[in-house]
């Protein structure tokens, strides 16, 4: 707070498709900076939209944001994203104006972005909201901010499935400050869009299944909602799911691992699959060990095949260990 209070105008920048963890962090950070340093102006910048899970939160917190970087901003704070490459236009604007930036994040750090930051907190815990809660003197957090942080924490920990010991104990501390758990869960309840449900069912219909030792991998292609489809395939029983969209290219590939598979193999989907995939097809990639994605210049079939062979290489599988399981008859 001391560092941030030394600036007059701050922009808190959210990642593309901003989720409740990102927006909850931005909201609480803005409230806290305003409380600690009334002369500091803070704006939340959402340059590339919010995701469906965050719409109710934005509505009920009356969360106001702008969509482009204010010209007078003296410091940009990136929340919940490790790399400026996710926002090329913002990156270019900061560079040309020589505006310093900070990173507050819980993903696998990206070296170049981290080294260029004037300030950073990167901790590998369940959510950025948990980092924000732990880092801010509690007198600067009002009830709404605590609710926003709890909502983001519940969302990103997948209701305490990820790093449960730390996420549960942080949630308890937030609840003890007078936040209602049910209200936070309520903010995440969302009647799922019909197009998302169609994407999930199409994703299941187009699945290709591979077996390697006792592991099952699933790949599929959809027009959108790749992350939701990949998560659904893991819920159906896949240890690893890779879902692509983008036909003949450019394409996006999103991957998810089951917790059990990630623990047993220590496969880091961000480092071993999505980053090299993006490098090979001149795109961008990153994420978490068990949830990551890449944008590539390749078509979806080529990108999926390459991702699958990166998985095989990372697991040390020989060619005849990976077999496709027929879905016919
Ligand atoms: Mn997050």
Coordinates of C-alpha atoms and ligand atoms in Angstrom, one line a residue, residues 15 19-22 25 79-81 105-107 125-129 152 155-157 288, ligand 1:
X15 CA -6.6 -10.0 -18.2
X19 CA -12.9 -13.8 -14.2
X20 CA -14.1 -13.3 -10.7
X21 CA -10.6 -13.8 -9.3
X22 CA -9.2 -11.0 -11.4
X25 CA -8.8 -8.6 -6.8
X79 CA -3.7 -8.5 -11.6
X80 CA -4.1 -12.2 -12.1
X81 CA -1.9 -12.4 -15.2
X105 CA -0.3 -12.8 -9.7
X106 CA -0.5 -16.5 -8.8
X107 CA 0.3 -18.1 -12.2
X125 CA -1.5 -20.0 -4.1
X126 CA -5.1 -20.7 -5.2
X127 CA -6.1 -17.2 -6.2
X128 CA -4.9 -13.7 -6.7
X129 CA -7.7 -12.7 -4.2
X152 CA -12.8 -14.7 -6.4
X155 CA -14.1 -19.4 -7.9
X156 CA -10.4 -19.8 -8.5
X157 CA -9.9 -22.5 -5.9
X288 CA -1.2 -23.0 -14.3
Ligands
LIG1 MN1 -6.7 -16.3 -10.9

